[in-house]
Each structure stands twice: as C-alpha cells, then as structure tokens.
Amino acid sequence: TEPLLVVDDLAVEFRTDEGVVKAVDGAAFTIDRGEIVGVVGESGSGKSVTAMSILGLVKSGRRVRGSIRFRGRDLGTLPAKELRAIRGAEIAMIFQDPMTALNPVVTIGRQIVEALRLHDKKMSKSAARDRAIELLALVGMPDAAARFRQYPHEFSGGMRQRAMIAMAIANGPSLLIADEPTTALDVTIQAQVLDLLKVAQQETQAATLLITHDLGVVAELADRVVVMYAGRVVEQGDVTTVFTTPRHPYTVGLLESLPRLDRDVDELHPIPGSPPSLLSPPPGCPFHPRCPLARDNCRTDRPELRVVGNGTAVHRTACHYAEELAAVPTEVTG
Ligand code: SF4
Ligand code: MG
C-alpha cells in the first residue's frame, strides 16, 4: 500500500518584485503511518514552505510541479472545503507560538469542545466536555477540570503549549506537522515540548513531520531524516544511518557545526559561505559554491537523488561524489 503521505517532485514558486523565487524545487519524500520524519535545513531551504504546502496554506506561492498525496488523494486538487475538513482532523499542526492556534477570547475547554464537535457532529456536548478534560490531563495540564474553564491569558507559556497540543490531537489525526516547535524556547521549555510531542505521538500513533533546523531534536525524536538545501532534498535516510555515515557534503557540514559534549566550541566548523539566492540558484549542484569536494561537472550537472550505501534501510543522496565521503563518526547528543 502507498505510504500515508507522498510528496513527489514538489516545486513551489513565489513572485516577488525582484523576480521568481524557487522556494521548493523538486522535493520528494514519503511518510509511513506512525513514522516520525524530521525535515532539516537552514532557513530558506524550503522546509517550511514544503510543510505549509501539505496543508494548502502557502498563500502567495504557486505550485508549479509535483503532487502531494495523503492517503492516496492528491491534496492539490481537493476542493477547499474538503481540504479544510482534513486540516485539523486528519492532519493537525503544532505551532511554535501556541497563540497562533488558540483563540484569546474563548475558554480553552470550549475551544477543544468545538474542535471535537466540528469534526464529529454526532458527539454530545457532555461527551465532548469529558473528552476535552481527558485530553488536557493527558498532556499534563495540572487540574484539568478547572483549567477547562479558563482563558489562554490565564495560562503560563508551558500550559498554552499543552493546551495547543491537546487541541491538535483532539480528533486523532493520522499526521501531525510541527514547524520549528522548539526554536526560540529556552532549554527547559524545549525539553518539555519534546516530551509533549512524544506524548502526542504515542496517544495518536500519528505520523509526524518535524520541521526544524535543530539536528539534536531530530536525533531525539525522529525515525527518518530529510535534509533540504536550496529548495531540494539533498539527503534522506534513517536517522542513525544519516548521522553516522552522511553521504552529502552539506549534511557532513551540518553535523560538524553541531555543538557536542565531546567537542570544544573552537572545534565547531560552521559551513563557510551562505545558502544561495533562490532568485537565481546556481546551476548544477546548488551546494557547489560551498562544497569542498566540488569539481567541474558539479557546476553544470544537477545531481539527482539516488540510493547509496549497502544497508537494508533506504539511504538516498543527491551528490555526484557521495562515495568519496569517508564515514564521519558522529554522535549527536542533542
Ligand atoms: Fe559537492 Fe559536487 Fe556533491 Fe554537489 S555534487 S555536494 S558540489 S561534490
Ligand atoms: Mg521556517
């Protein structure tokens, strides 16, 4: 059977005053039921636009190629009404800022009750109320029955996170999308949010698409990782394989720039240069201006994703010279 989500040759463009921005240019990956997939890359790599495209939420962007199939249905051709029904019920979003998802003038309990009854018209008010309190308790909300009657502004930041996640999982989604769920949070809250994501995932058994620039988060939560650069997928595979034997120089660079317990700060090696402008991406391999292994053909021939390695798990990379990369022993400590 087909995977839960299939993103195939997705390309999304934005028209700006300076020209056409190719934000996503041929992204392809799949997510199986119950699987946690981390999508990593610097800002401007196309990871957020890819996630928003799944939800049909790319306002000014235009999909110029490719398809996004969810449970066998092409989300790009669904009528807006059907897409709205899927959003929030079958596919739920976890935001970095809980107030993006919460209504400040409605009590938390009522918001969850409304979400439940919107997608299950037969659910009684009292059943919805019981389920809402159960969900709040499940995400670790202290004194859930009393909190049910309160407004978001009466909550701490951590409690708002919990409320948002309770709402996201209310309808038992089969896919959760979390976009930079821990960015800009302090380390303690980050750890709480990661624990919450684990609770949410265990409760719903939902597949999870985790968008982040933080490889530590991916190491901690994800089964598989998709590395994006300049709107393309440059490497993907199971987390252990990719982190221990990366086969794309960009992934190697990301791993080497990561703080680790066994490495002093002066041993960190940020990748020199910066990501290319997506108004005029470089020809050939988009990473060639920054790549220590680049040769002449890298400047002209675009490398396609291909299978590498000899493991049983599928490991793909888009690099002409993947085989030259020695195994980089890496232990990510988050
Ligand atoms: Fe570097 Fe060439 Fe591989 Fe691109 S294709 S990552 S430039 S070696
Ligand atoms: Mg982003």
Coordinates of C-alpha atoms and ligand atoms in Angstrom, one line a residue:
T1 CA 0.0 0.0 0.0
E2 CA 1.0 3.6 -0.6
P3 CA 2.7 5.5 2.3
L4 CA 0.5 7.8 4.3
L5 CA 2.0 10.9 2.6
V6 CA 3.8 11.1 -0.7
V7 CA 5.4 14.3 -1.7
D8 CA 6.5 13.9 -5.3
D9 CA 8.6 16.4 -7.3
L10 CA 7.1 19.3 -5.5
A11 CA 8.0 22.7 -6.8
V12 CA 6.7 26.0 -5.3
E13 CA 7.5 29.5 -6.6
F14 CA 6.8 33.0 -5.3
R15 CA 6.6 36.0 -7.5
T16 CA 8.4 39.0 -5.9
D17 CA 9.4 42.4 -7.2
E18 CA 12.9 41.1 -7.8
G19 CA 11.8 38.0 -9.8
V20 CA 10.6 34.5 -9.2
V21 CA 11.8 32.8 -6.0
K22 CA 12.1 29.0 -6.4
A23 CA 11.4 28.2 -2.8
V24 CA 10.9 24.5 -3.4
D25 CA 12.4 22.9 -6.5
G26 CA 11.7 19.2 -6.8
A27 CA 11.2 18.0 -3.2
A28 CA 10.3 14.3 -2.8
F29 CA 9.9 12.1 0.2
T30 CA 7.3 9.9 1.9
I31 CA 6.0 9.3 5.4
D32 CA 4.6 6.0 6.5
R33 CA 1.9 5.6 9.1
G34 CA 3.1 6.3 12.6
E35 CA 6.6 7.3 11.4
I36 CA 8.4 10.4 12.7
V37 CA 10.3 12.2 9.9
G38 CA 12.5 15.2 10.6
V39 CA 13.0 17.7 7.8
V40 CA 16.1 19.8 8.4
G41 CA 17.8 22.6 6.7
E42 CA 18.8 26.3 7.2
S43 CA 16.2 29.0 6.8
G44 CA 15.4 29.4 3.2
S45 CA 15.9 25.7 2.5
G46 CA 12.3 25.3 1.6
K47 CA 11.4 23.1 4.6
S48 CA 8.6 25.3 5.9
V49 CA 7.1 26.0 2.5
T50 CA 7.0 22.3 1.9
A51 CA 5.1 21.7 5.2
M52 CA 2.7 24.6 4.5
S53 CA 2.1 23.2 1.0
I54 CA 0.8 20.0 2.6
L55 CA -1.8 21.9 4.4
G56 CA -2.6 24.1 1.4
L57 CA -1.5 27.1 3.4
V58 CA 1.0 28.7 1.1
K59 CA -0.8 31.9 0.4
S60 CA 1.1 33.7 -2.2
G61 CA 3.1 30.7 -3.6
R62 CA 2.2 28.8 -6.7
R63 CA 2.7 25.1 -7.1
V64 CA 4.4 24.7 -10.4
R65 CA 5.1 21.0 -10.4
G66 CA 4.5 17.8 -8.5
S67 CA 1.9 16.4 -6.2
I68 CA 1.2 15.8 -2.5
R69 CA -0.8 12.7 -1.9
F70 CA -2.3 12.0 1.5
R71 CA -4.0 8.6 1.9
G72 CA -3.9 8.3 -1.8
R73 CA -5.7 11.6 -2.5
D74 CA -4.0 14.5 -4.2
L75 CA -4.3 17.4 -1.8
G76 CA -3.6 19.9 -4.5
T77 CA -6.8 19.0 -6.4
L78 CA -9.2 18.7 -3.5
P79 CA -11.9 21.4 -3.2
A80 CA -11.2 23.9 -0.4
K81 CA -14.0 22.5 1.7
E82 CA -12.6 19.0 1.7
L83 CA -9.1 20.3 2.4
R84 CA -10.4 22.2 5.4
A85 CA -12.1 19.1 6.7
I86 CA -8.8 17.2 6.5
R87 CA -6.9 20.0 8.1
G88 CA -7.4 19.9 11.9
A89 CA -8.9 16.4 11.9
E90 CA -6.7 14.1 9.9
I91 CA -3.7 16.5 9.6
A92 CA -3.0 18.7 12.6
M93 CA -0.5 21.4 13.0
I94 CA 1.7 22.1 16.1
F95 CA 2.9 25.7 16.1
Q96 CA 5.9 27.2 17.8
D97 CA 3.7 30.0 19.2
P98 CA 0.6 28.5 20.8
M99 CA -1.3 31.7 20.4
T100 CA -1.3 31.1 16.6
A101 CA -3.7 28.2 17.3
L102 CA -5.6 29.5 20.4
N103 CA -8.4 32.0 20.4
P104 CA -7.7 34.5 23.2
V105 CA -11.4 35.3 23.8
V106 CA -12.7 31.7 24.2
T107 CA -12.0 29.4 27.1
I108 CA -9.6 26.5 26.4
G109 CA -12.3 24.0 27.2
R110 CA -14.8 25.4 24.7
Q111 CA -12.1 25.6 22.0
I112 CA -11.4 21.9 22.4
V113 CA -15.1 21.0 22.6
E114 CA -15.7 23.0 19.4
A115 CA -12.9 21.3 17.6
L116 CA -14.2 17.9 18.6
R117 CA -17.8 18.6 17.6
L118 CA -16.8 20.3 14.4
H119 CA -15.3 17.0 13.1
D120 CA -17.7 14.7 14.9
K121 CA -21.2 16.1 14.5
K122 CA -22.8 13.3 16.5
M123 CA -20.7 13.9 19.6
S124 CA -22.8 15.2 22.5
K125 CA -21.7 18.3 24.5
S126 CA -21.1 16.3 27.6
A127 CA -19.1 13.6 25.9
A128 CA -17.0 16.3 24.2
R129 CA -16.5 18.0 27.6
D130 CA -15.4 14.8 29.2
R131 CA -13.0 14.1 26.3
A132 CA -11.6 17.6 26.4
I133 CA -10.8 17.3 30.1
E134 CA -9.2 13.9 29.4
L135 CA -7.1 15.4 26.7
L136 CA -5.9 18.2 28.9
A137 CA -5.0 15.7 31.6
L138 CA -3.2 13.6 29.0
V139 CA -0.9 16.4 28.0
G140 CA 0.0 17.1 31.7
M141 CA -2.3 20.1 32.3
P142 CA -2.4 20.4 36.1
D143 CA -6.0 20.5 37.5
A144 CA -7.5 19.9 34.0
A145 CA -11.2 20.2 35.0
A146 CA -10.6 23.7 36.5
R147 CA -8.3 24.8 33.6
F148 CA -11.1 23.8 31.2
R149 CA -13.0 27.0 32.2
Q150 CA -10.0 29.4 31.8
Y151 CA -8.8 31.6 29.0
P152 CA -5.4 31.3 27.3
H153 CA -4.2 34.5 29.0
E154 CA -4.6 32.9 32.4
F155 CA -2.1 30.2 31.4
S156 CA 1.7 30.1 31.5
G157 CA 3.6 29.6 28.3
G158 CA 4.1 26.0 29.1
M159 CA 0.4 25.4 29.8
R160 CA -0.5 27.1 26.5
Q161 CA 1.8 24.7 24.7
R162 CA -0.1 21.9 26.4
A163 CA -3.5 23.3 25.5
M164 CA -2.5 23.7 21.9
I165 CA -1.2 20.1 21.7
A166 CA -4.4 18.8 23.3
M167 CA -6.3 20.6 20.6
A168 CA -4.1 19.3 17.8
I169 CA -4.6 15.7 18.9
A170 CA -8.3 16.1 19.8
N171 CA -9.5 14.5 16.6
G172 CA -7.0 11.7 16.4
P173 CA -5.0 12.9 13.4
S174 CA -3.0 10.5 11.4
L175 CA -0.4 13.2 10.6
L176 CA 1.0 15.8 12.9
I177 CA 3.1 18.7 11.4
A178 CA 5.3 20.5 13.8
D179 CA 7.1 23.5 12.4
E180 CA 10.1 24.6 14.5
P181 CA 8.3 23.6 17.7
T182 CA 11.3 24.3 19.9
T183 CA 13.0 27.3 18.3
A184 CA 13.4 30.3 20.5
L185 CA 12.4 28.5 23.6
D186 CA 14.7 28.1 26.5
V187 CA 16.3 24.8 27.1
T188 CA 13.9 23.7 29.9
I189 CA 10.8 24.5 27.8
Q190 CA 12.4 22.9 24.8
A191 CA 12.7 19.6 26.7
Q192 CA 9.1 19.9 27.9
V193 CA 7.8 20.5 24.3
L194 CA 9.8 17.5 23.1
D195 CA 8.2 15.4 25.8
L196 CA 4.8 16.7 24.9
L197 CA 5.4 15.8 21.2
K198 CA 6.3 12.3 22.3
V199 CA 3.1 12.1 24.4
A200 CA 1.0 13.4 21.5
Q201 CA 2.6 10.9 19.1
Q202 CA 2.1 8.0 21.4
E203 CA -1.5 8.9 22.1
T204 CA -2.5 9.3 18.5
Q205 CA 0.1 6.9 16.9
A206 CA 0.2 9.7 14.3
A207 CA 2.9 10.0 11.7
T208 CA 4.8 13.2 12.5
L209 CA 6.5 15.7 10.2
L210 CA 9.0 17.6 12.3
I211 CA 10.4 20.7 10.6
T212 CA 13.5 22.0 12.4
H213 CA 17.0 23.4 11.9
D214 CA 18.0 21.6 15.1
L215 CA 19.7 18.2 14.4
G216 CA 19.6 17.4 18.1
V217 CA 15.8 17.5 18.0
V218 CA 15.8 15.1 15.1
A219 CA 18.2 12.8 16.8
E220 CA 16.0 12.7 19.8
L221 CA 12.6 12.2 18.1
A222 CA 12.8 11.2 14.5
D223 CA 13.0 7.8 12.8
R224 CA 14.0 9.2 9.5
V225 CA 15.5 12.5 8.3
V226 CA 15.2 14.5 5.2
V227 CA 17.9 17.1 4.6
M228 CA 16.9 20.1 2.4
Y229 CA 19.1 22.7 0.8
A230 CA 18.1 25.5 -1.6
G231 CA 14.6 24.0 -2.1
R232 CA 15.8 20.5 -2.8
V233 CA 16.1 17.3 -0.8
V234 CA 19.8 16.5 -0.8
E235 CA 19.9 13.5 1.5
Q236 CA 17.4 11.2 3.3
G237 CA 17.5 8.0 5.2
D238 CA 17.0 6.6 8.7
V239 CA 18.4 8.9 11.4
T240 CA 21.2 6.5 12.6
T241 CA 22.5 5.9 9.1
V242 CA 22.5 9.5 8.0
F243 CA 24.0 10.8 11.2
T244 CA 26.8 8.2 11.4
T245 CA 27.5 7.9 7.6
P246 CA 26.3 11.0 5.9
R247 CA 26.7 10.9 2.1
H248 CA 26.2 14.5 1.2
P249 CA 28.8 17.2 2.0
Y250 CA 26.1 19.6 3.2
T251 CA 24.9 17.0 5.8
V252 CA 28.5 16.5 6.8
G253 CA 28.9 20.3 7.3
L254 CA 25.7 20.5 9.4
L255 CA 26.9 17.7 11.6
E256 CA 30.3 19.3 12.0
S257 CA 28.8 22.6 13.0
L258 CA 26.8 21.0 15.8
P259 CA 27.8 21.5 19.4
R260 CA 28.6 18.2 21.0
L261 CA 29.5 17.2 24.5
D262 CA 32.9 15.8 23.4
R263 CA 33.8 18.8 21.3
D264 CA 35.1 22.3 22.4
V265 CA 33.5 25.3 21.0
D266 CA 36.6 26.1 19.0
E267 CA 36.3 22.8 17.3
L268 CA 33.0 23.7 15.7
H269 CA 33.2 24.2 12.0
P270 CA 30.3 26.2 10.6
I271 CA 29.8 25.7 6.9
P272 CA 31.6 28.5 5.1
G273 CA 29.5 30.8 2.8
S274 CA 25.8 31.1 2.9
P275 CA 22.8 29.5 1.1
P276 CA 22.3 30.7 -2.5
S277 CA 19.7 33.2 -3.5
L278 CA 16.6 31.4 -4.7
L279 CA 16.0 34.1 -7.3
S280 CA 18.9 32.7 -9.3
P281 CA 20.0 29.4 -7.8
P282 CA 23.4 28.2 -9.1
P283 CA 23.4 25.8 -12.0
G284 CA 24.3 22.2 -11.4
C285 CA 24.5 21.2 -7.8
P286 CA 23.1 24.1 -5.6
F287 CA 25.7 23.4 -3.0
H288 CA 28.7 23.7 -5.3
P289 CA 29.8 27.2 -4.3
R290 CA 30.2 26.0 -0.7
C291 CA 31.3 22.4 -1.3
P292 CA 34.9 21.3 -0.5
L293 CA 34.5 18.4 -3.0
A294 CA 33.1 20.3 -5.9
R295 CA 34.5 19.5 -9.4
D296 CA 33.8 21.0 -12.8
N297 CA 30.8 18.8 -13.5
C298 CA 29.2 19.9 -10.2
R299 CA 28.9 23.4 -11.7
T300 CA 26.9 22.1 -14.6
D301 CA 25.2 18.8 -13.9
R302 CA 22.4 18.7 -11.4
P303 CA 22.8 15.6 -9.1
E304 CA 19.5 13.7 -8.7
L305 CA 18.6 11.8 -5.5
R306 CA 19.9 8.2 -5.8
V307 CA 20.3 5.3 -3.4
V308 CA 23.6 4.9 -1.7
G309 CA 25.1 2.6 0.9
N310 CA 24.5 -1.1 1.3
G311 CA 22.3 -1.2 4.3
T312 CA 18.8 -2.6 4.3
A313 CA 17.3 0.8 5.0
V314 CA 17.0 3.1 2.0
H315 CA 19.5 5.9 2.1
R316 CA 19.5 8.5 -0.7
T317 CA 21.7 11.4 -1.6
A318 CA 22.0 14.0 -4.4
C319 CA 25.7 14.2 -4.8
H320 CA 27.9 13.1 -7.7
Y321 CA 30.7 12.1 -5.3
A322 CA 28.9 10.6 -2.4
E323 CA 31.1 7.5 -2.4
E324 CA 34.2 9.6 -1.6
L325 CA 32.8 10.7 1.7
A326 CA 34.5 8.7 4.4
A327 CA 32.4 7.7 7.3
V328 CA 32.2 10.5 9.7
P329 CA 31.9 9.1 13.2
T330 CA 29.2 11.2 14.8
E331 CA 27.3 11.0 18.0
V332 CA 24.6 13.6 18.3
T333 CA 23.9 14.5 21.9
G334 CA 21.1 17.0 21.3
Ligands
SF4_1 FE1 29.7 18.8 -3.7 FE2 29.5 18.1 -6.2 FE3 28.4 16.6 -4.4 FE4 27.3 19.0 -5.0 S1 27.5 17.2 -6.3 S2 27.6 18.2 -3.0 S3 29.2 20.2 -5.4 S4 30.6 17.0 -4.6
MG2 MG 10.7 28.3 8.8

